[in-house]
Short mmCIF file of C-alpha atoms in Angstrom, two decimals:
data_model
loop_
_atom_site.label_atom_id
_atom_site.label_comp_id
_atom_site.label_asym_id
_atom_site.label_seq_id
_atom_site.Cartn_x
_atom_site.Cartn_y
_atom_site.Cartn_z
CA UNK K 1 58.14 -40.23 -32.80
CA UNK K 2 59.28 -37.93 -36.22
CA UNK K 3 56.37 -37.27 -38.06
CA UNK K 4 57.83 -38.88 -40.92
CA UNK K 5 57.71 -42.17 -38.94
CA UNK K 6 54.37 -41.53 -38.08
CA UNK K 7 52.62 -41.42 -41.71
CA UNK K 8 54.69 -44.95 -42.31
CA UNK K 9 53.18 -47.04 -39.44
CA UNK K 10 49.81 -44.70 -40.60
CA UNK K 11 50.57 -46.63 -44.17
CA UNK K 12 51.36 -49.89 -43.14
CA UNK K 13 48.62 -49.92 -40.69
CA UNK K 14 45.86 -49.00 -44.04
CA UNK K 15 47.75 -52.01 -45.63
CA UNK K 16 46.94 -54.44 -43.12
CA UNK K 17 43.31 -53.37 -42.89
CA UNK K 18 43.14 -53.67 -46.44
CA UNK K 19 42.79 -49.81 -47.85
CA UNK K 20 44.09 -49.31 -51.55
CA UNK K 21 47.57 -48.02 -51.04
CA UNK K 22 48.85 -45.11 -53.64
CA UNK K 23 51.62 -46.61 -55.53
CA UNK K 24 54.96 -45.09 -55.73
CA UNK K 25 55.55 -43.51 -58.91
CA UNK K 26 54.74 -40.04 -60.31
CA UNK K 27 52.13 -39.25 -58.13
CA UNK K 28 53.99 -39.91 -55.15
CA UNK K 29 53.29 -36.92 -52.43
CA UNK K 30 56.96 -37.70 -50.57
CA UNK K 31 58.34 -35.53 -53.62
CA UNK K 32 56.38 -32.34 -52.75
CA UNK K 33 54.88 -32.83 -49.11
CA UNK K 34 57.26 -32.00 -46.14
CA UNK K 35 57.32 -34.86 -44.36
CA UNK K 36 58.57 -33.48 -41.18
CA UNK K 37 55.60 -31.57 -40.97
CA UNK K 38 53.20 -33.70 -42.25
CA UNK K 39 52.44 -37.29 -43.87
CA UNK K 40 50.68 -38.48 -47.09
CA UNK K 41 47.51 -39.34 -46.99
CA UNK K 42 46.16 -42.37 -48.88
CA UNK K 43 44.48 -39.80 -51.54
CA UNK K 44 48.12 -38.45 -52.26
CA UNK K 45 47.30 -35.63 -50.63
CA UNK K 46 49.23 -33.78 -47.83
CA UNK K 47 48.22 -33.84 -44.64
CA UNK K 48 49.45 -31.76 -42.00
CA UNK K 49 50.27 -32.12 -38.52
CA UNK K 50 48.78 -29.39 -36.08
CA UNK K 51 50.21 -25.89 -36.40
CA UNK K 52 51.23 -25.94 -39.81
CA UNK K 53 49.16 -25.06 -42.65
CA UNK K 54 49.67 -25.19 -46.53
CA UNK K 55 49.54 -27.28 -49.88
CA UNK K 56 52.72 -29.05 -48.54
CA UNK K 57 52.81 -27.98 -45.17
CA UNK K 58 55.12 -25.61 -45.25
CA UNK K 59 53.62 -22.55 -43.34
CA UNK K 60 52.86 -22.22 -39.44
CA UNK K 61 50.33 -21.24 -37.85
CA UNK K 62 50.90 -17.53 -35.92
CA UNK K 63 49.26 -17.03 -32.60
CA UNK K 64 45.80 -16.35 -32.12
CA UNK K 65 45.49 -12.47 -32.70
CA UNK K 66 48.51 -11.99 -34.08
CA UNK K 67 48.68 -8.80 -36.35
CA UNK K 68 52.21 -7.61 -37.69
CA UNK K 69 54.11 -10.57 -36.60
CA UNK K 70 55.20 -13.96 -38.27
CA UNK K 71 56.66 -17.02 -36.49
CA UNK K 72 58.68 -20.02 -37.25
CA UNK K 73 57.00 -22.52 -35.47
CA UNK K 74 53.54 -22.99 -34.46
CA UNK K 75 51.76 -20.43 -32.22
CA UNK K 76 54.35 -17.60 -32.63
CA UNK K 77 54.01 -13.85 -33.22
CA UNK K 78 57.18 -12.57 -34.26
CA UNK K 79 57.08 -8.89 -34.95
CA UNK K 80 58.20 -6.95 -37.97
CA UNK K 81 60.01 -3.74 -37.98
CA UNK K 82 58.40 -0.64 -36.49
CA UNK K 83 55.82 -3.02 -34.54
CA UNK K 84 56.14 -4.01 -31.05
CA UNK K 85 53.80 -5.54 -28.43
CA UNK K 86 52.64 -9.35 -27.55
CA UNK K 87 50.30 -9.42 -30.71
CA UNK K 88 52.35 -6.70 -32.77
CA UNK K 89 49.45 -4.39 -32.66
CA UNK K 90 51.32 -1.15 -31.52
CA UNK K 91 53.21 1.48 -33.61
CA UNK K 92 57.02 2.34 -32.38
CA UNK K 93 56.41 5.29 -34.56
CA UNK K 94 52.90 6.34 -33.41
CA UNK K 95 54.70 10.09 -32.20
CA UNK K 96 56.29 11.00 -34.92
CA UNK K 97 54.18 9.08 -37.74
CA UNK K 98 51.20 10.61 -36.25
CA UNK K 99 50.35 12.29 -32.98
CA UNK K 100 47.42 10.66 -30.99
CA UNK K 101 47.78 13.39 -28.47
CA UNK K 102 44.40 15.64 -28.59
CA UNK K 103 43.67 19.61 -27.89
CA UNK K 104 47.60 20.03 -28.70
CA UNK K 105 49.13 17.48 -26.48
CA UNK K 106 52.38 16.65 -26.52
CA UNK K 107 52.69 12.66 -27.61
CA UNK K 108 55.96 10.92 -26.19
CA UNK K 109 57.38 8.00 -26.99
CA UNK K 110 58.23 5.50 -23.73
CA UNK K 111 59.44 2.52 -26.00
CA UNK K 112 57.77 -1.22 -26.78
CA UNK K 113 55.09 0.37 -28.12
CA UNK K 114 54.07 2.80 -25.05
CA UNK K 115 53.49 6.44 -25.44
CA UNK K 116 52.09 9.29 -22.91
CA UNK K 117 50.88 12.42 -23.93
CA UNK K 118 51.63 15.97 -21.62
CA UNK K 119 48.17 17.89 -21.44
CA UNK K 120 47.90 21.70 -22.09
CA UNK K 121 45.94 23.41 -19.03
CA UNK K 122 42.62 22.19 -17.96
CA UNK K 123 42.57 18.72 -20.49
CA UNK K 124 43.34 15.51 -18.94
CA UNK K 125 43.02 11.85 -20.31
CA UNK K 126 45.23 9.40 -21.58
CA UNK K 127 45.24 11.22 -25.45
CA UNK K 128 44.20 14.82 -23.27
CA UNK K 129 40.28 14.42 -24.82
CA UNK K 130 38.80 15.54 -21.54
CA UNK K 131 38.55 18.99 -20.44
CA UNK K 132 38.43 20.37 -16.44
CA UNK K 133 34.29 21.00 -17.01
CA UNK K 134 31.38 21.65 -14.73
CA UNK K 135 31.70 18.16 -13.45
CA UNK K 136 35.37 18.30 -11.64
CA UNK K 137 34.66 21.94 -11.13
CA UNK K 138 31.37 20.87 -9.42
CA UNK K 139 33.19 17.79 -7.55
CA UNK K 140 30.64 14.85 -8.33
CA UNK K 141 27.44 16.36 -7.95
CA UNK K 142 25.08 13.32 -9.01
CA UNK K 143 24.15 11.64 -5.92
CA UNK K 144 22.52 7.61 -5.64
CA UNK K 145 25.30 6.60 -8.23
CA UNK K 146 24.10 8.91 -10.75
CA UNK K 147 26.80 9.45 -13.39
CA UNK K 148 27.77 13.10 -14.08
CA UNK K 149 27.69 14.36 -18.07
CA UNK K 150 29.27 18.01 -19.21
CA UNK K 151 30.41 16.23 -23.01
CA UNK K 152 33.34 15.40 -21.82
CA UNK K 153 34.02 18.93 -20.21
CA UNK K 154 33.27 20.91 -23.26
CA UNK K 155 29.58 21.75 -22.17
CA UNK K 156 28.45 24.99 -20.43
CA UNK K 157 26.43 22.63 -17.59
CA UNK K 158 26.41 19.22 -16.16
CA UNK K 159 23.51 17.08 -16.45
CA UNK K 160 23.12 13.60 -13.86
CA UNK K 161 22.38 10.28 -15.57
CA UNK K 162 20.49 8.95 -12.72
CA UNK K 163 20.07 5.18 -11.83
CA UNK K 164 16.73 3.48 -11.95
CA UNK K 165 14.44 4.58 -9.11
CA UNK K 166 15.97 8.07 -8.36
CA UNK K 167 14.88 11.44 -9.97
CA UNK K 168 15.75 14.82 -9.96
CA UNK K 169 18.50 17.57 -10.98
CA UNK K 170 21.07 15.35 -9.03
CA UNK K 171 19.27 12.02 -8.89
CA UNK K 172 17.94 12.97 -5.17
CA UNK K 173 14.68 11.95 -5.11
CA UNK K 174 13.78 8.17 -4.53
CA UNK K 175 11.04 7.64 -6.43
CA UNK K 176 7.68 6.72 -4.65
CA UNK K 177 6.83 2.78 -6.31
CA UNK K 178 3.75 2.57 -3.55
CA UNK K 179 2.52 6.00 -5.36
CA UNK K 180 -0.21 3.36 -7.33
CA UNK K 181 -1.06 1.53 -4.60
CA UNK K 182 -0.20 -1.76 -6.34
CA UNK K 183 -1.18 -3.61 -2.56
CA UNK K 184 -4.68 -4.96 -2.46
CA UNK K 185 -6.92 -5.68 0.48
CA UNK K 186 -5.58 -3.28 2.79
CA UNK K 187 -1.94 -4.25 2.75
CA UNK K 188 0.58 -1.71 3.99
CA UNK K 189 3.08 -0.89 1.28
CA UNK K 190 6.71 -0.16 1.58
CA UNK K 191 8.86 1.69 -0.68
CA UNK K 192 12.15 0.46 -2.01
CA UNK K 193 14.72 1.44 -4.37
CA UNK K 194 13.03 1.23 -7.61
CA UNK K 195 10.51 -1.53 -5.89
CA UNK K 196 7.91 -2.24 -2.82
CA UNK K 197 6.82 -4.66 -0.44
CA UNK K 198 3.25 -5.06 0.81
CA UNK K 199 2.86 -6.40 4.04
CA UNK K 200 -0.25 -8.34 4.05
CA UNK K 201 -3.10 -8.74 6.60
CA UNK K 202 -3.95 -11.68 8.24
CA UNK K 203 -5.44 -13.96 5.80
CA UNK K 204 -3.79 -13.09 2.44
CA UNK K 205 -0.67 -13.75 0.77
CA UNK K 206 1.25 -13.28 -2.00
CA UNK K 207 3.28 -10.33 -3.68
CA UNK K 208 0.23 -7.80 -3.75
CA UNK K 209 -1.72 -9.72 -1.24
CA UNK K 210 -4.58 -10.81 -3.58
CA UNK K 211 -4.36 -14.39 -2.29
CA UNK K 212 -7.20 -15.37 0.39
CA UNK K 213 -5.56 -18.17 2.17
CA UNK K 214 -7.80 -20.88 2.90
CA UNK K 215 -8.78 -21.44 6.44
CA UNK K 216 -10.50 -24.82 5.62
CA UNK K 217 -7.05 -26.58 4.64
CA UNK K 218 -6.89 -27.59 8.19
CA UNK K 219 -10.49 -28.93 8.08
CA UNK K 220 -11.34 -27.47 11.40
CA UNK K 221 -14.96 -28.60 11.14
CA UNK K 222 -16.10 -31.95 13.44
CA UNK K 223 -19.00 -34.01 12.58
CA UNK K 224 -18.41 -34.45 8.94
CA UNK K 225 -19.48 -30.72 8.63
CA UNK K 226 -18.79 -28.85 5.52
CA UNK K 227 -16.25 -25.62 5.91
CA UNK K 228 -17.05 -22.83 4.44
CA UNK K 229 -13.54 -20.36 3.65
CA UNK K 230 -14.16 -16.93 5.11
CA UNK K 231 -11.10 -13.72 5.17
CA UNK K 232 -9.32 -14.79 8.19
CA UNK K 233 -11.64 -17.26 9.48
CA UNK K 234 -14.31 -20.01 8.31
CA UNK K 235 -18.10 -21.36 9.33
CA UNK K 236 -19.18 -24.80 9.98
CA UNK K 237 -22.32 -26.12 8.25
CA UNK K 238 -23.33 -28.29 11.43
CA UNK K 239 -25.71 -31.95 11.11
CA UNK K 240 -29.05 -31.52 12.78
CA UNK K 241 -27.84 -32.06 16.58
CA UNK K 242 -24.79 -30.04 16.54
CA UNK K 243 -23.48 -26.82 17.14
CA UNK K 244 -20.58 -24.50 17.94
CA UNK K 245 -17.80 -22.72 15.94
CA UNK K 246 -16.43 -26.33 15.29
CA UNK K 247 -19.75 -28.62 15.93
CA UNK K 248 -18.12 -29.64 18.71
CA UNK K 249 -21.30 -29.11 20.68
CA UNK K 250 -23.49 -31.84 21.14
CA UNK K 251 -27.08 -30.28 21.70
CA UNK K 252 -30.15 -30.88 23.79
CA UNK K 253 -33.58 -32.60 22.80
CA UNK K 254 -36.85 -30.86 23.59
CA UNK K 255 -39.64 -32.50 24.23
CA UNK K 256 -42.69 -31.66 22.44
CA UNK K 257 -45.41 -29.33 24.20
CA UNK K 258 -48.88 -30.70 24.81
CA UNK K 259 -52.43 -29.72 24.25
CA UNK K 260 -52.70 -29.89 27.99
CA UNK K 261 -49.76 -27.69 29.17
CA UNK K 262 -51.43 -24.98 26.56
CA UNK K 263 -53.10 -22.24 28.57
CA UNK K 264 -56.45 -21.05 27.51
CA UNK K 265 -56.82 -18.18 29.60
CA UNK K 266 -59.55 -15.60 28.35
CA UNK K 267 -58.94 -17.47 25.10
CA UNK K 268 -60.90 -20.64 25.62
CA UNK K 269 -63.94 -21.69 23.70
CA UNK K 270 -67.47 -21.31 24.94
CA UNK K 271 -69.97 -23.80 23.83
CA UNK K 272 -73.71 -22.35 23.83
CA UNK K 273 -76.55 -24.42 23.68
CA UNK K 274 -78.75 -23.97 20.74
CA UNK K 275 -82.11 -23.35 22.25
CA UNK K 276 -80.84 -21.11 25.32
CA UNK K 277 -79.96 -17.32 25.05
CA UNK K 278 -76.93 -15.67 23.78
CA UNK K 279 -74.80 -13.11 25.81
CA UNK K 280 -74.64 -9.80 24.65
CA UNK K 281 -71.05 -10.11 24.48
CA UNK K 282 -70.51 -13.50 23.05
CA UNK K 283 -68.35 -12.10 20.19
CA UNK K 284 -65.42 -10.68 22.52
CA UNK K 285 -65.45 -14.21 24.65
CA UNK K 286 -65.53 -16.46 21.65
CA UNK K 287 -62.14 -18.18 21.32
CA UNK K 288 -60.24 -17.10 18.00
CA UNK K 289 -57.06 -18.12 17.24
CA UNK K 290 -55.13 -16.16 15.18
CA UNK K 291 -51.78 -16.38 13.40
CA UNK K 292 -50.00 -13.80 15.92
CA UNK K 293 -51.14 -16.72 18.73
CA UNK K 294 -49.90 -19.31 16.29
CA UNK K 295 -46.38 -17.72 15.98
CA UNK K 296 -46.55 -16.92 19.73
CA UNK K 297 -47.20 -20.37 20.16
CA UNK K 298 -44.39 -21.35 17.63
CA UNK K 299 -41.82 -19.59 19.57
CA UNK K 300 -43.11 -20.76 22.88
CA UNK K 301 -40.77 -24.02 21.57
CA UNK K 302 -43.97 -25.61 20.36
CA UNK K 303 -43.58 -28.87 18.30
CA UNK K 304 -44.89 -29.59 15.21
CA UNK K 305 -47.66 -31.91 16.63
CA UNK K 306 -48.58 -29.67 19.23
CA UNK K 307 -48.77 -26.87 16.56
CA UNK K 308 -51.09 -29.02 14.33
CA UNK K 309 -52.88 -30.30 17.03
CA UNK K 310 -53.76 -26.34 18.34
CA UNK K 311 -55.01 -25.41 15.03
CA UNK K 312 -57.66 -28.47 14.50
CA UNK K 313 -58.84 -27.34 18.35
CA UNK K 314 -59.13 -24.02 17.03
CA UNK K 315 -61.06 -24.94 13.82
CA UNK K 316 -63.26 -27.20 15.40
CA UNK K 317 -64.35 -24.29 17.97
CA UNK K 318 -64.68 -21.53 15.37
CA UNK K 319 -67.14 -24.30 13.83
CA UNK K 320 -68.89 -25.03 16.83
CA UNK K 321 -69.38 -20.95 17.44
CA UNK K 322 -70.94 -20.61 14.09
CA UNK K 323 -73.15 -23.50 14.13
CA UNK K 324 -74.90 -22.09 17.30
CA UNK K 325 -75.07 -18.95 15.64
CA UNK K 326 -76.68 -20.02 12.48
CA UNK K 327 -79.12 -22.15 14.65
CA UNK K 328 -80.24 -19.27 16.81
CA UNK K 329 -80.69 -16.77 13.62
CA UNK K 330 -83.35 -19.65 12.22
CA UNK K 331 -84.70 -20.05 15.44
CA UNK K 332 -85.27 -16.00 15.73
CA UNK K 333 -86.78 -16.14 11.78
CA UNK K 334 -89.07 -18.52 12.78
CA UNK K 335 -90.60 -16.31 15.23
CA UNK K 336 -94.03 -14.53 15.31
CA UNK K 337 -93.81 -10.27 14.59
CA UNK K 338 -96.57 -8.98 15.59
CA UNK K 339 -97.67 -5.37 13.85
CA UNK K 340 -95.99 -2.64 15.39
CA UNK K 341 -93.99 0.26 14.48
CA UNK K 342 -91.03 -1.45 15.89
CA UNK K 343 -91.66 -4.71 13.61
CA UNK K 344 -89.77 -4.93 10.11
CA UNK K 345 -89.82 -7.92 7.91
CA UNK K 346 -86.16 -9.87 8.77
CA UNK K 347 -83.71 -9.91 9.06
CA UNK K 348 -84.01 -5.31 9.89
CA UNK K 349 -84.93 -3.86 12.56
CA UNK K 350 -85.51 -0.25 13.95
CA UNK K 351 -83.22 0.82 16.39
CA UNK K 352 -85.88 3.41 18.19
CA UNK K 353 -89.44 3.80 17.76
CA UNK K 354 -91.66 7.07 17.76
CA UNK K 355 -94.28 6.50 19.97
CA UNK K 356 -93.60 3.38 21.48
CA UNK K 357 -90.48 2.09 23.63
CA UNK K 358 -88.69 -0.97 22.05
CA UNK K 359 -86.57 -3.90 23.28
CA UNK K 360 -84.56 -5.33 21.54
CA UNK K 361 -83.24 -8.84 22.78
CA UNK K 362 -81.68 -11.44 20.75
CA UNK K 363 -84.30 -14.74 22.24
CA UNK K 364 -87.13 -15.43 20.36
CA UNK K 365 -90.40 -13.82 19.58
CA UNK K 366 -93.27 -15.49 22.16
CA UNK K 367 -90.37 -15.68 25.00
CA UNK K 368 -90.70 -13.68 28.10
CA UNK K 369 -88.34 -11.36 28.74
CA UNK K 370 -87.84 -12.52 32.25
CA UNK K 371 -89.51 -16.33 33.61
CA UNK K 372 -91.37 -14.53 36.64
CA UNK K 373 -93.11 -10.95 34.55
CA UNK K 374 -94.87 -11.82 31.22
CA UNK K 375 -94.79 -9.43 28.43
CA UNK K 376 -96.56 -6.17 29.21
CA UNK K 377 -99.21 -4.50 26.87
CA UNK K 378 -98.67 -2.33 24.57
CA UNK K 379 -94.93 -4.12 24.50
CA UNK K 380 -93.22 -5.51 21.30
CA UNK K 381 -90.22 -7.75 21.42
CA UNK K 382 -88.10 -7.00 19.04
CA UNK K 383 -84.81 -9.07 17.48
#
């Protein structure tokens, strides 16, 4: 459909829907707008179709990028004299209007636009701006993709622009990235090309292997037991009753030890009567039980009962011991001393006497020293 055709139905259309239509008169548009580019708009302006451009649409639109160049429809580049190329960017006189040709090359001319220049001995490049320097003379010495430098040939030696990761004169050297010993925990590292690996123990993850894993995520514990996380493995807080690495073990009841099953041995109590004589050695067979027989005891896989029930036994002797001793000391007090040498006031006593032999014996004073001999003259009983 002609453009032209196109505004009309555009007008009668803004008629039916009841727009305000510009009267024809002066300030028609159809006088000055090209219609076969464009249409009036209800303004009585010009509007254009696409690709032209213009108060009255009268100019189209060149091609994107279009420099020297001019067109006669839309999208067009149309070149003007002494320009050639798809966007009219290049000079048909670029040799002899100037000479892009470097270090006295030779520019030359190979038509639409084209040129090529002839280099003078030891320059090379498209427009001869490279010279035959210590990087073609040394043949690509940079190694590990390093990129060779010499200023574009002019410079007296080549330096090496290495990649990332690689050092030296000629980018040789791989540089160490486990030199820090980024890996924690013991990991092994291994060295990359500008990065590392660590391979992790057993028990840790993660990049530097800083990450404990948790052995309890399985909950390996039985019982309702709590887990406790360990490096590479885990305990089990076990109820009363169980054991093992998982309480898996159900263990045994002891029964409790007895006061009977208790062996007294040299250890057992000796009861002596209040009014009869003491043994010399009463001290060494008197029972006393001490903590070192209590813990002996303990470990023996004595209850607590049994425990209590050994210490009360033991009190009650110790008690029994010292009452008998207390009542034989005021049974000795009570005693008649007669004068002597070998007779101090109580409770001392002299060990020896000068003139006389003494005896000491711990029954008291008045008591023969023996129920068939009584007490020889001259004698003194001492306690």
């Amino acid at each position: 459909m002609p453009s032209g055709c196109r505004c009309l139905h555009l007008v009668c259309l803004l008629c039916i829907l009841g727009a305000p239509v510009q009267p024809a008169g002066a300030d028609d548009c159809s006088s000055h707008c090209d219609l076969a580019h464009g249409c009036c708009a209800p303004d009585g302006s010009c509007r254009c179709d696409p690709g032209w451009e213009g108060l009255h649409c009268e100019r189209c639109v060149r091609m994107p990028g279009c420099q020297h160049g001019t067109c006669h429809q839309p999208w067009q580049c149309i070149c003007h004299s002494g320009w050639a190329g798809k966007f009219c960017d290049k000079d048909e006189h670029i040799c002899t209007t100037q000479n892009p040709c470097r270090n006295g090359g030779q520019c030359v001319y190979d038509g639409g636009g084209e040129y090529h220049c002839v280099c003078p001995p030891s320059f090379h490049g498209h427009d001869c701006e490279r010279k035959s320097g210590p990087c073609e003379q040394a043949g690509s010495p940079c190694r590990n993709g390093g990129q060779c430098q010499d200023d574009q040939g002019f410079a007296l030696n080549f330096t090496c622009r290495c990649l990332v990761g690689f050092v030296g004169s000629r980018c040789e050297v791989n540089v160490d990235d486990c030199l820090m010993r980024p890996c924690a925990n013991g990991a092994t590292c291994l060295d990359g090309i500008n990065r590392f690996s660590c391979l992790c123990p057993e028990g840790f993850a993660g990049r530097f292997c800083t990450v404990n894993l948790d052995d309890c995520a399985s909950r390996p514990c039985q019982r309702g037991a709590r887990c406790r996380d360990r490096v590479h493995d885990f305990d089990c807080l076990c109820p009363s009753g169980y054991g093992g690495k998982t309480c898996e073990l159900i263990l045994p009841v002891s029964e409790p030890a007895t006061i009977v099953d208790i062996p007294l041995g040299t250890t057992s109590a000796l009861a002596v009567p209040a009014t009869g004589p003491v043994p010399h050695s009463v001290g060494a067979g008197l029972l006393r039980i001490s903590v070192k027989e209590v813990v002996r005891r303990q470990e023996a896989g004595l209850g607590v009962s049994s425990l209590v029930a050994v210490v009360v036994f033991g009190a009650l002797t110790t008690a029994l011991v010292l009452s008998t001793m207390l009542l034989t000391l005021r049974a000795w007090r009570r005693g008649v001393c007669p004068p002597g040498p070998c007779c101090y006031p109580a409770p001392h006593y002299a060990p020896a006497c000068q003139d006389q032999e003494c005896q000491v014996s711990m029954l008291p004073a008045g008591l023969p020293l023996s129920p068939d001999l009584p007490p020889e003259p001259g004698k003194t009983t001492a306690l």
